[in-house]
Coordinates of C-alpha atoms in Angstrom, one line a residue:
Chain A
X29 CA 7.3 -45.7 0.3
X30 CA 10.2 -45.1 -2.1
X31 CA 13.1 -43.8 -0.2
X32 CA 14.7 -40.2 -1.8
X33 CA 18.3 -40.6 -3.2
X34 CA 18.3 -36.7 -2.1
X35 CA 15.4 -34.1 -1.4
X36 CA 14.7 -30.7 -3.3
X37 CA 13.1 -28.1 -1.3
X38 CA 11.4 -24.9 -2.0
X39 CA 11.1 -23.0 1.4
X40 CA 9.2 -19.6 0.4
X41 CA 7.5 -17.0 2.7
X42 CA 3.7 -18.6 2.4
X43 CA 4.7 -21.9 1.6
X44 CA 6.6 -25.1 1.5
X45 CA 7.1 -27.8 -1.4
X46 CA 9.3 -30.3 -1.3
X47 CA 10.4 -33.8 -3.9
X48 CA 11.4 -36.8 -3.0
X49 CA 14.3 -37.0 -6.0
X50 CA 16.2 -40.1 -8.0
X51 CA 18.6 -38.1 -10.1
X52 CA 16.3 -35.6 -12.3
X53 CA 13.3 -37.7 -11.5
X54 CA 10.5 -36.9 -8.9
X55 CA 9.2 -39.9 -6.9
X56 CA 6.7 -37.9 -4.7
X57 CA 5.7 -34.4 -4.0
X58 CA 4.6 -32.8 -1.0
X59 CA 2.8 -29.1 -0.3
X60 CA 2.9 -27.0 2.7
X61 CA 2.3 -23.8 4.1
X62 CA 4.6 -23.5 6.5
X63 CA 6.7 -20.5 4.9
X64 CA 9.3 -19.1 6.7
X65 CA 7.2 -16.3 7.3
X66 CA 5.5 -18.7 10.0
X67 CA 8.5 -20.6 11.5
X68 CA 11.5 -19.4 13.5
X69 CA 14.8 -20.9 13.0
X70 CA 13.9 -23.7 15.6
X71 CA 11.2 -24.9 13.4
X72 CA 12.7 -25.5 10.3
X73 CA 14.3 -28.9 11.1
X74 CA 11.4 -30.3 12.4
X75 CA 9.3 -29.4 10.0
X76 CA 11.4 -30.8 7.2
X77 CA 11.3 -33.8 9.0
X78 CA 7.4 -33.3 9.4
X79 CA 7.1 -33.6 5.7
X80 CA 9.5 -35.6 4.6
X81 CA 11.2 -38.6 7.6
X82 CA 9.7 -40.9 5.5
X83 CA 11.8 -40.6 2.7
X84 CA 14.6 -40.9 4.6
X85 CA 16.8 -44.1 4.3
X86 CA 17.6 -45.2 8.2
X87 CA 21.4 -45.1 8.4
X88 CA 22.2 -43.4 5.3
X89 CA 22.4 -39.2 5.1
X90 CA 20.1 -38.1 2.5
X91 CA 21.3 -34.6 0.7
X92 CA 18.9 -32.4 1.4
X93 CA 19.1 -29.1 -1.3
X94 CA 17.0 -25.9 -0.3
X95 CA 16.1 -22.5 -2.3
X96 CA 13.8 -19.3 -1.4
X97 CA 13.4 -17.0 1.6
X98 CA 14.7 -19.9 4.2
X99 CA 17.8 -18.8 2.9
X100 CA 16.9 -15.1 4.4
X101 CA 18.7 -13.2 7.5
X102 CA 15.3 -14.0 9.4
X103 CA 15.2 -17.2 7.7
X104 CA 16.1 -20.9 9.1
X105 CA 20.0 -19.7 8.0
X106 CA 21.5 -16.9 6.0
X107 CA 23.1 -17.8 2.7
X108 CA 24.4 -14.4 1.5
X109 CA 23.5 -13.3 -1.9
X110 CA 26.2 -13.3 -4.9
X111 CA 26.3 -10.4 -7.0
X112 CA 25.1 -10.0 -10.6
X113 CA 26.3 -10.2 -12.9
X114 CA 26.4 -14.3 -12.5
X115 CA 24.9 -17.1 -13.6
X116 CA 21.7 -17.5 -11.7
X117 CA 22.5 -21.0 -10.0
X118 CA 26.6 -20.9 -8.7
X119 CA 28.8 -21.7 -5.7
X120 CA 27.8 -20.8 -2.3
X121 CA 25.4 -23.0 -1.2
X122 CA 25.5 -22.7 2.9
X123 CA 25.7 -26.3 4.9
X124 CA 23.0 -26.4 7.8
X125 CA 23.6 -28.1 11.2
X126 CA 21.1 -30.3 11.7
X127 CA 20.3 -32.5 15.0
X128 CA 19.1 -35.4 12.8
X129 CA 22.2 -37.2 11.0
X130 CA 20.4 -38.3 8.4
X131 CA 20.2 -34.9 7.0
X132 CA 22.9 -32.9 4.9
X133 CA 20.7 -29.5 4.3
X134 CA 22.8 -27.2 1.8
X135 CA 20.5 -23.8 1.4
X136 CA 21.3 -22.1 -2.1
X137 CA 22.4 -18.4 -2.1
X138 CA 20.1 -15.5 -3.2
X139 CA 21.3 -12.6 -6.1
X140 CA 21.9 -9.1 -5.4
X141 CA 22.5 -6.2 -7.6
X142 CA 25.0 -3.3 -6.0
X143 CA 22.8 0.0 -8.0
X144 CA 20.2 0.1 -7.8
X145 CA 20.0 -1.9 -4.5
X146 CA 18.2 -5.0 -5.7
X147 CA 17.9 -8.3 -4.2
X148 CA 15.9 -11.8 -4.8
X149 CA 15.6 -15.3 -3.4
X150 CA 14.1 -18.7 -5.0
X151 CA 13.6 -16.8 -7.9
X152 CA 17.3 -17.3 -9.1
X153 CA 16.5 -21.1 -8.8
X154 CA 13.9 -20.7 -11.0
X155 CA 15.5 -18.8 -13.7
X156 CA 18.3 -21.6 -13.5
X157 CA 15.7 -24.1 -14.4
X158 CA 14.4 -22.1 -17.5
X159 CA 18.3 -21.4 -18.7
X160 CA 18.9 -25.7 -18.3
X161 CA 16.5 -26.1 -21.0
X162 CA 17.6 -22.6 -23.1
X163 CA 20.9 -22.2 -22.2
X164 CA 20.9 -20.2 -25.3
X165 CA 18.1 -17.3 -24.5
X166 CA 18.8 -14.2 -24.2
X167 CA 16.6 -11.4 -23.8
X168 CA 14.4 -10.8 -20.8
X169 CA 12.2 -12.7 -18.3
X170 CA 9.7 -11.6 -15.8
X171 CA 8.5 -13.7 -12.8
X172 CA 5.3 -12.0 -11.7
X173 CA 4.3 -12.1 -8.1
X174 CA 4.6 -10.8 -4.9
X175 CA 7.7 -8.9 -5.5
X176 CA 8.1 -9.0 -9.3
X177 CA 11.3 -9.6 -11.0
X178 CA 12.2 -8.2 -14.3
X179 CA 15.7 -9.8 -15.0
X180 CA 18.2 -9.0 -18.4
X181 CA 19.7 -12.2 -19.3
X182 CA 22.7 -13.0 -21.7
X183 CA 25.5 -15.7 -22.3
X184 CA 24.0 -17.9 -19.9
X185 CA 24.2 -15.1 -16.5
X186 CA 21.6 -12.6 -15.2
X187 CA 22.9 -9.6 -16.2
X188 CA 20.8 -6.9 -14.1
X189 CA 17.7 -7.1 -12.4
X190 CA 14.8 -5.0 -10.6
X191 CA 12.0 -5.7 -8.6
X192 CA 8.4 -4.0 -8.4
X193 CA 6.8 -4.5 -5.2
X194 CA 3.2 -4.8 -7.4
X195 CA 1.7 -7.9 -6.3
X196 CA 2.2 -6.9 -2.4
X197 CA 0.6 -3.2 -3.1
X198 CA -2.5 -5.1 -4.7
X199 CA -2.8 -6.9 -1.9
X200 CA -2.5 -4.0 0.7
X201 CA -4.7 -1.9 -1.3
X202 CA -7.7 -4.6 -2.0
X203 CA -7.9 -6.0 0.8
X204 CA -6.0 -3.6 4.0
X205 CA -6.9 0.1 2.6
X206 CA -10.3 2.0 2.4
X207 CA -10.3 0.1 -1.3
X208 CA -11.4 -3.3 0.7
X209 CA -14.6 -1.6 0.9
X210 CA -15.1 -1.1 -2.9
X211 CA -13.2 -4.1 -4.4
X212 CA -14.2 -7.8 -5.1
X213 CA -12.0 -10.3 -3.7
X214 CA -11.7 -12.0 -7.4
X215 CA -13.1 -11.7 -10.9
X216 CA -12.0 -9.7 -13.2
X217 CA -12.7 -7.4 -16.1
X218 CA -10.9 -7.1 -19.4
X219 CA -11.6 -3.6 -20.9
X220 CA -12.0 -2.0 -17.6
X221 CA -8.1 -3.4 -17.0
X222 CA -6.9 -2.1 -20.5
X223 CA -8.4 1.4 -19.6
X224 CA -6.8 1.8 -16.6
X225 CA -3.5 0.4 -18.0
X226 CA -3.6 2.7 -20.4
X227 CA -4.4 5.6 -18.1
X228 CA -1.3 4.4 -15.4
X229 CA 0.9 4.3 -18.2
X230 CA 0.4 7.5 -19.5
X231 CA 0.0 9.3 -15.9
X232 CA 2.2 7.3 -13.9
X233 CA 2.0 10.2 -11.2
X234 CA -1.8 10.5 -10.5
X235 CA -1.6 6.7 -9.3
X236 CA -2.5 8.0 -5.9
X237 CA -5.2 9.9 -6.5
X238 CA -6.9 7.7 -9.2
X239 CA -6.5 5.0 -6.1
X240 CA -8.8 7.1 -4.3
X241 CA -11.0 7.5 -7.1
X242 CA -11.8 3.9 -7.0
X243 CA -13.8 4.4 -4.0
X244 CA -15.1 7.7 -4.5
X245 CA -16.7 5.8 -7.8
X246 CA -18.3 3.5 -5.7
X247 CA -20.1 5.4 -3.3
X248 CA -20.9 7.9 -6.0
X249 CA -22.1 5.3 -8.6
X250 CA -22.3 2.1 -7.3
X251 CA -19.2 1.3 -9.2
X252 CA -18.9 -2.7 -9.6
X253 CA -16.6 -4.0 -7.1
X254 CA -15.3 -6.7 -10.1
X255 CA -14.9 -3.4 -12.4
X256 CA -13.2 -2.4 -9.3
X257 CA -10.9 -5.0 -8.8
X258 CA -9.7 -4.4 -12.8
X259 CA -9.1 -1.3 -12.6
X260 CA -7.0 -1.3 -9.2
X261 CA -5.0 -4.5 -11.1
X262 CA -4.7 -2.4 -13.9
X263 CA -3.3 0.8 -12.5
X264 CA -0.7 -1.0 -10.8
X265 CA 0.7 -3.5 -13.6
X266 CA 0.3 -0.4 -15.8
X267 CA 2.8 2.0 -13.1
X268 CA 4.8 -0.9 -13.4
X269 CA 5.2 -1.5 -17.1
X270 CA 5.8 2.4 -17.6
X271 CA 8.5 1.8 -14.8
X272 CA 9.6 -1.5 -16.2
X273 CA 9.8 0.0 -20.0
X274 CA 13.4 0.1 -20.9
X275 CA 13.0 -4.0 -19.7
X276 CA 10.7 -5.0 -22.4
X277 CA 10.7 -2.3 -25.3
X278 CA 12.1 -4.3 -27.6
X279 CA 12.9 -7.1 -26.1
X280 CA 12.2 -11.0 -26.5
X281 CA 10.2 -11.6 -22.7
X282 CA 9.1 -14.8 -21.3
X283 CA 7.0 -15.2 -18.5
X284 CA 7.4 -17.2 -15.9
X285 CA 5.0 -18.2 -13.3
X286 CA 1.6 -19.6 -12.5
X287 CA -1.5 -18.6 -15.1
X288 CA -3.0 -16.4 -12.7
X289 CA -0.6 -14.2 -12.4
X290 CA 1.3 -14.0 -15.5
X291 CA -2.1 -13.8 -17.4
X292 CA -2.8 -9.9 -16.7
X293 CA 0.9 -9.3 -17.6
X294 CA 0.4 -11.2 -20.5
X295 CA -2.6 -8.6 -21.4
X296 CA -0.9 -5.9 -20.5
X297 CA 2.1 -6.6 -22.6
X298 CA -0.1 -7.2 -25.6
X299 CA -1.9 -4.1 -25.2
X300 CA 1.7 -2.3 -26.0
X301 CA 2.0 -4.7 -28.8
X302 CA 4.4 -7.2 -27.4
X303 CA 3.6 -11.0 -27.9
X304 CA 5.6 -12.5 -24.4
X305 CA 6.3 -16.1 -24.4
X306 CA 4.5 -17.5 -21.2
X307 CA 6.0 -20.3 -19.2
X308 CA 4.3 -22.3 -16.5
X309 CA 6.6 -21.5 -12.7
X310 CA 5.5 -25.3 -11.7
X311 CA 8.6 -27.1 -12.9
X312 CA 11.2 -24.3 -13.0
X313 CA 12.1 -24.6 -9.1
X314 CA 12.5 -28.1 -9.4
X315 CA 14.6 -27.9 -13.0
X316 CA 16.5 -25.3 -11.5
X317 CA 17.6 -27.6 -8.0
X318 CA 18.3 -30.3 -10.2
X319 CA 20.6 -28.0 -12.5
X320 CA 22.0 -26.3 -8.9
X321 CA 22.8 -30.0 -7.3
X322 CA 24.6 -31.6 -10.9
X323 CA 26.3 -28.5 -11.4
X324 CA 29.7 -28.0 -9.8
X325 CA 27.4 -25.3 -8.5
X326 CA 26.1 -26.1 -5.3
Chain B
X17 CA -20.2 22.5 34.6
X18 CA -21.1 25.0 32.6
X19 CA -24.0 24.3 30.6
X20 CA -23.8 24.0 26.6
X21 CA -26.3 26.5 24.3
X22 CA -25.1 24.2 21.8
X23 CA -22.8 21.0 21.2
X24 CA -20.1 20.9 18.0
X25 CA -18.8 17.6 17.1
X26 CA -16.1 16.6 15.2
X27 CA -16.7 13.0 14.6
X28 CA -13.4 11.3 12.6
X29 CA -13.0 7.9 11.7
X30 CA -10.4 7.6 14.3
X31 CA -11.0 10.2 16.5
X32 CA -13.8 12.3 18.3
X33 CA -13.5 16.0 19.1
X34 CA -16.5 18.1 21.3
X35 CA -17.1 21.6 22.3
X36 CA -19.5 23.1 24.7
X37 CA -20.4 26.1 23.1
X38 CA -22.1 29.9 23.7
X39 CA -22.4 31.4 20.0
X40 CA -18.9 31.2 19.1
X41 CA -17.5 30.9 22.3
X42 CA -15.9 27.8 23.6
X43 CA -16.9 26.5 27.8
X44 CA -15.1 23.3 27.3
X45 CA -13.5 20.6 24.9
X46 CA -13.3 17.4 25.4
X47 CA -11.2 14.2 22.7
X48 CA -12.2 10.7 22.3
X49 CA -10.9 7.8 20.2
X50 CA -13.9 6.6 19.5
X51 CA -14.1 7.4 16.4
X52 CA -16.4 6.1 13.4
X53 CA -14.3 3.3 12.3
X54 CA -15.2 1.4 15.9
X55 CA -18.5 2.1 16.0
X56 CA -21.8 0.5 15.1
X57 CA -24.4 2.8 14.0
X58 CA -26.5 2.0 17.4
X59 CA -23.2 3.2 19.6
X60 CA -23.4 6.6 18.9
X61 CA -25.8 7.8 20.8
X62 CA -24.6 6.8 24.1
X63 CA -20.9 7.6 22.7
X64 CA -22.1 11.5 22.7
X65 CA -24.3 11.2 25.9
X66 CA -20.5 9.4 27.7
X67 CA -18.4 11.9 26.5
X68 CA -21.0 15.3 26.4
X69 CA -24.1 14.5 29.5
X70 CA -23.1 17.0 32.0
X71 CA -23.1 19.7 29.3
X72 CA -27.0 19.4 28.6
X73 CA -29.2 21.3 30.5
X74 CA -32.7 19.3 32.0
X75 CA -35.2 19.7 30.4
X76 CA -33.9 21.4 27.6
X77 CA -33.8 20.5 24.0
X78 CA -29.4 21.3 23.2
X79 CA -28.4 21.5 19.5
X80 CA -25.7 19.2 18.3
X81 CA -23.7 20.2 15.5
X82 CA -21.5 17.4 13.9
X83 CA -19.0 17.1 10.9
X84 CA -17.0 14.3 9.3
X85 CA -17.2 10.2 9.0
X86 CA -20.1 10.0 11.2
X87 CA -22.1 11.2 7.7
X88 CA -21.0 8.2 6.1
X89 CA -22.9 5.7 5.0
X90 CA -21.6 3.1 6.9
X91 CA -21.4 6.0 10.0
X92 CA -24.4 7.1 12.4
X93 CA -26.7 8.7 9.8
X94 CA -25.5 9.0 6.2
X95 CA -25.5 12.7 5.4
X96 CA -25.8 12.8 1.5
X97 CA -22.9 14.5 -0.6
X98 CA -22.8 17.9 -1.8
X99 CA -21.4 18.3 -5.7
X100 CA -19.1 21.3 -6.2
X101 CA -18.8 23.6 -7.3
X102 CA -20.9 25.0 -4.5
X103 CA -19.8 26.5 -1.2
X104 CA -18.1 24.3 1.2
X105 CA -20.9 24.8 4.5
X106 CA -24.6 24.9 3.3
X107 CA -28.3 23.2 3.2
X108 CA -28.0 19.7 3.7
X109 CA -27.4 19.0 7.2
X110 CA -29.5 15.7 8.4
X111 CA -31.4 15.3 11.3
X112 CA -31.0 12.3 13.5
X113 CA -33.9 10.5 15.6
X114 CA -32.2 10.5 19.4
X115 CA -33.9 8.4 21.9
X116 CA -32.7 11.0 24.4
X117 CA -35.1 13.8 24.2
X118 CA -32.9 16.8 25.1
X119 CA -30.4 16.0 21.9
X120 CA -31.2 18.0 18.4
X121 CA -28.6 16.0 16.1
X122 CA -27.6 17.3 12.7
X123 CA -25.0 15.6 10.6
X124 CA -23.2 17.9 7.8
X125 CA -22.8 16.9 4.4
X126 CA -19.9 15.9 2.4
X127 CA -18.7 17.3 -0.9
X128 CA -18.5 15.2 -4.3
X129 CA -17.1 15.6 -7.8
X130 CA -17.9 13.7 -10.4
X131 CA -15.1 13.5 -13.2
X132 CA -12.9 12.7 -11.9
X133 CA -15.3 10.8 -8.8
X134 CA -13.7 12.3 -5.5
X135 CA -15.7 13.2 -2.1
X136 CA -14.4 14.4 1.1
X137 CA -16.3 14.5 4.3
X138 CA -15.1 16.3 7.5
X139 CA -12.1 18.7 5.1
X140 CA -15.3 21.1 3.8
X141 CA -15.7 21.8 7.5
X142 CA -12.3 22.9 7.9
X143 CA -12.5 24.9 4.8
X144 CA -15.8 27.0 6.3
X145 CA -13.3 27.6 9.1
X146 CA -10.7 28.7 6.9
X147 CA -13.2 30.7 4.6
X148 CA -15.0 32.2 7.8
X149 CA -11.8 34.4 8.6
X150 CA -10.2 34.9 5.0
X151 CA -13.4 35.4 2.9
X152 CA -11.7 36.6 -0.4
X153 CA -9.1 33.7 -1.2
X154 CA -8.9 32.4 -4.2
X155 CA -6.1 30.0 -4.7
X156 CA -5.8 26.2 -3.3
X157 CA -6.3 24.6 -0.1
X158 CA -4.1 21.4 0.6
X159 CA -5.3 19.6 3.6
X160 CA -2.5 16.7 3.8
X161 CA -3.3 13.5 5.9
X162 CA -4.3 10.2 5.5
X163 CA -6.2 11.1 2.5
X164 CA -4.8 14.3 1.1
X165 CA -7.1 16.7 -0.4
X166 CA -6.1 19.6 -3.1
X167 CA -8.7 21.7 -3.1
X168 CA -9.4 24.8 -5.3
X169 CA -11.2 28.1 -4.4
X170 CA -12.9 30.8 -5.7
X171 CA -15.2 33.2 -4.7
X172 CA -16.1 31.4 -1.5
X173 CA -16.9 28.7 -3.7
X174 CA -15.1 24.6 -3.9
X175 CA -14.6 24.6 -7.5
X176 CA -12.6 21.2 -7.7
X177 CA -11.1 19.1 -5.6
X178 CA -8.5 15.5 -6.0
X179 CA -7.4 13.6 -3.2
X180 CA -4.6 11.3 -3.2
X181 CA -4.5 8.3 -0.9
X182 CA -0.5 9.1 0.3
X183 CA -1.0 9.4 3.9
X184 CA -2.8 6.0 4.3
X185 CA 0.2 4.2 1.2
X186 CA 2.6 5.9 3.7
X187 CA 0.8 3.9 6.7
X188 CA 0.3 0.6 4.9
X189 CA 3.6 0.4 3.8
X190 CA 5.6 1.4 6.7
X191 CA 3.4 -0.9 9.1
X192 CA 1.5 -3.7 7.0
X193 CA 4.6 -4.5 4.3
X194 CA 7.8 -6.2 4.0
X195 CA 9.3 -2.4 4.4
X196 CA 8.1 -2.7 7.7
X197 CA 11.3 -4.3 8.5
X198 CA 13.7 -1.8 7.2
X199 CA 11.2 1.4 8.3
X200 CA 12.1 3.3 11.3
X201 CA 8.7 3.8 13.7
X202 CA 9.5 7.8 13.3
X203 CA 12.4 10.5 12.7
X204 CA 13.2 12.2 9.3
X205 CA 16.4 13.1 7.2
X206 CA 15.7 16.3 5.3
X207 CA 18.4 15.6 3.0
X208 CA 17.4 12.0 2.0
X209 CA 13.7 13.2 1.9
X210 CA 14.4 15.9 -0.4
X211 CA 16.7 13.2 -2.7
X212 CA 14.0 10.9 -2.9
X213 CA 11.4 13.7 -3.3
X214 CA 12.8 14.3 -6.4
X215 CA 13.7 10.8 -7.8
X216 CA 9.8 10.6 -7.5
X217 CA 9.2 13.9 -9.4
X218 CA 11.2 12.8 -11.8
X219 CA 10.5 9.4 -12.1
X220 CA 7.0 8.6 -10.8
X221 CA 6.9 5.4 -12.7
X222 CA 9.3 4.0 -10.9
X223 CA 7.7 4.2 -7.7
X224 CA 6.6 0.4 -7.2
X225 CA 10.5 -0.8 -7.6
X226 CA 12.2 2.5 -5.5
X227 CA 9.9 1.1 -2.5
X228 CA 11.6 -2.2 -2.7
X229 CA 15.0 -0.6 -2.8
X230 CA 14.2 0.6 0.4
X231 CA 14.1 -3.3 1.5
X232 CA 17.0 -3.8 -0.4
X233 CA 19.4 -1.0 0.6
X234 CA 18.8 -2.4 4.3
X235 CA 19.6 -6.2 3.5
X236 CA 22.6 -5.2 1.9
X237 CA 23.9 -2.1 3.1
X238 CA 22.8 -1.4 6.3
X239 CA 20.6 1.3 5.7
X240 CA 19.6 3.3 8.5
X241 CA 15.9 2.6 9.2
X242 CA 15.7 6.6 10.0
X243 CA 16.7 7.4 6.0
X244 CA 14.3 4.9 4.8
X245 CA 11.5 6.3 6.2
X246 CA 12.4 10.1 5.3
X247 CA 12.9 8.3 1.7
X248 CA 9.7 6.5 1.7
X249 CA 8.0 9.6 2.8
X250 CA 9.9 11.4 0.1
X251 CA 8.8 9.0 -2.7
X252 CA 5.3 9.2 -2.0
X253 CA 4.6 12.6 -1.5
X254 CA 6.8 13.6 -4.3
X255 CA 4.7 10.8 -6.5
X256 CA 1.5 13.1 -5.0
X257 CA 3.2 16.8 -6.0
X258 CA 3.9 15.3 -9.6
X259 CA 0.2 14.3 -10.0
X260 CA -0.5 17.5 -8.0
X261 CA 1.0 20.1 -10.3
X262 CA -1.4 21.5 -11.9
X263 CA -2.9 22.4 -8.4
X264 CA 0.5 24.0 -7.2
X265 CA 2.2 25.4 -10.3
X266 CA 2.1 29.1 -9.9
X267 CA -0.7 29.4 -7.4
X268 CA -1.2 30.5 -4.2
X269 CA -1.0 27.5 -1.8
X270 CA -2.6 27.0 2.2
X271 CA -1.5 24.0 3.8
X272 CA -4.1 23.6 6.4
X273 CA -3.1 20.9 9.2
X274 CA -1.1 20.2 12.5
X275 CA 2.3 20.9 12.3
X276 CA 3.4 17.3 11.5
X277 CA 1.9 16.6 8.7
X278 CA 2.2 19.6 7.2
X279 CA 5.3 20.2 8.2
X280 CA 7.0 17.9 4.8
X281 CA 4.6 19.0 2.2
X282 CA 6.0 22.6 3.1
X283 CA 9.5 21.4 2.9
X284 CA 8.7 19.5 -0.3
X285 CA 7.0 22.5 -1.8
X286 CA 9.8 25.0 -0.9
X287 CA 11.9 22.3 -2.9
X288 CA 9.6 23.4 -5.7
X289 CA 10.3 26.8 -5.1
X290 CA 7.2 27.7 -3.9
X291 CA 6.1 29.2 -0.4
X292 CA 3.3 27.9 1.0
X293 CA 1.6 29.5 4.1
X294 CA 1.1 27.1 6.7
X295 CA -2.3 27.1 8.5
X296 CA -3.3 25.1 12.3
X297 CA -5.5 23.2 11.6
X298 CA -6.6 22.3 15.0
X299 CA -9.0 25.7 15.1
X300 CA -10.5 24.8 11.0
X301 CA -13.4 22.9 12.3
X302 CA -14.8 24.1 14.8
X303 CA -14.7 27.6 13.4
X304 CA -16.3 25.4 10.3
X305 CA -19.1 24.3 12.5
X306 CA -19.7 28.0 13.7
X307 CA -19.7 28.8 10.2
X308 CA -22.3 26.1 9.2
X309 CA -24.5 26.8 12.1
X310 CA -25.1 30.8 11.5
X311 CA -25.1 30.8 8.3
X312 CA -28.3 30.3 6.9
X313 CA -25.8 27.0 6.1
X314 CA -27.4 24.0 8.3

């Protein structure tokens, strides 16, 4: 087993990844899913040794360098947020005691924006690793997800940011509302996502009544659950983009995250005639640690 | 025990409400939280004969009136949907097969629209009760709760109807999502209500990213748990009035409902500078279910 000159770590609320590191280069990769939002402070340690003791070099302290949500206030320790605007990867990284002395565990800081009251962690890290590669980009990038992140970026700093809580309401409604009962739990369907884009978009305000109408269509007509599924997926990216307009009218936008989920963003942008630039979320934690560690940043 | 001539039900998906009944007049009522969401179709029988046995009279067949979810398809005995316009009691109710000889079990129908889809099931009760005692409105009925209905009138006829899923977004987000942790369990805060109220008005759109604000204001100012959950409330119903409008603007409005739920759709109204009348609802259904039964209705 090759031994880690220093560990990267991405510690988010579902799940865990970690690289054993030389310099920029990966010599192993390991999955998880103990998030934080399964561990108490207590666990952390011991699960990072779970994953990775073998790594470790017996006498030496191996640097240890952690982004994401173990970072949080309910995390494994609180690195407080720096305000925008900043560059997304900076100072205040906060040292962990750890029992183990073979561990030095640095956890990077989140970002947090004063008005509106704003706030994100891990995704800074990876925003860091797309500026190492295009330190010159400006314009706008979106990180689809859970809590999606639309973030202004120019001169190398995230300028302003916002988050849409779309991904979590999708999985509320499909799968914890009255909806479960009407929608698939996958496929999907293109024109009956473009409709109800179109429909969010241009009546933002019924959303909670056209929610309903999702399942008053499938006892009436047997709607499709699939047809379901798109048009509940739909009328939430599409609230969002109305929401989200003044970020991407206009502007140069770049995707970043995993296919599945930037894919119906992708759509949706199209549909309003805007061809985003779509980057895979794999390598951008890990590009953005490296970029966090070499930096005088961390 | 004084025996029943005839049985009303209210049968909720969370709740069961029973009167013994001569004519119109009430012997005795009895509540239950055995309502339709924990019930198997087979359990509700026995359910009725645990809660409503000493009211029968031996040998004697007793007429049982019932409203609401137990009609639904996944209920005790689906009870198909009426499409408006049409009057909100009449033909339709279903007999079910008791093994218990002295029951006479009829369900009452629901309501549907088609475009847009929408049903209720248990409100048209309440609006027989309503109708029973103010024959000549014309105007709209709002029935708030966890499905919110909007519901227009004339000439003792439903004309249209929308409902809007904000009581159940209210419940999923307060209890089920990351707000959950920043969401006081109850208390209000007119003042923040009626800010938010009308950040939502006018700015529906931004709905998905004002809910994570909430989250955010609480990380990083402290925000009282009690504000965020009169500005939660405040966001979603005004997101419902600004769909809504056409049903409220310049009409006469009746907010049938207990107290507490009607209580901010008043104030949110008023804030629209329009007086609403406020009507119990607690005394809707069963004068419904008087309704239904002598009219030539069931």
């Amino acid at each position: 087993m090759d031994k880690a000159e220093w560990i990267a770590v991405d510690w988010g609320t579902s799940t865990l990844r970690l690289w054993a590191m030389q310099g920029d280069r990966v010599l192993a990769e390991r999955r998880g899913d103990d998030g934080m939002g399964r561990l108490d402070p207590g666990q952390y340690e011991p699960t990072l040794l779970r994953h990775a003791e073998d790594w470790l070099t017996p006498g030496r302290v191996t640097e240890v360098l952690v982004c994401g949500m173990a970072g949080a206030r309910t995390g494994w320790h609180e690195a407080p947020y720096r305000p925008v605007p900043c560059t997304p990867a900076g100072p205040g990284a906060v040292s962990v005691d750890t029992a183990d002395p073979r561990l030095s565990v640095r956890i990077l800081p989140g970002l947090s924006q004063a008005r509106p009251a704003d706030v994100m962690r891990g995704e800074e890290t990876q925003i860091a690793g797309f500026l190492a590669s295009r330190p010159r980009f400006d314009g706008v990038l979106c990180l689809p997800g859970t809590h999606t992140k639309w973030v202004q970026i120019s001169a190398g700093e995230v300028v302003s940011f916002r988050t849409f809580m779309t991904g979590e309401l999708f999985a509320l409604l499909s799968t914890q509302s009255v909806l479960r009962l009407s929608v698939a739990p996958g496929g999907s369907d293109a024109a009956v996502f473009r409709q109800a884009l179109g429909d969010a978009i241009s009546r933002p305000e019924s959303l909670a009544s056209a929610l309903f109408s999702l399942r008053a269509a499938h006892l009436l007509e047997g709607q499709d659950p699939v047809a379901a599924r798109a048009r509940l997926s739909g009328l939430l990216i599409g609230l969002e983009l109305a929401g989200a307009r003044p970020w991407w009218l206009g502007a140069q936008v770049v995707l970043i995250g995993a296919a599945g989920v930037t894919d119906p963003y992708r759509a949706a942008l199209a549909e309003q005639g805007l061809t985003a630039e779509v980057v895979s979320g794999e390598s951008m934690v890990l590009a953005g640690l490296c970029a966090a560690r070499t930096g005088d940043l961390a």
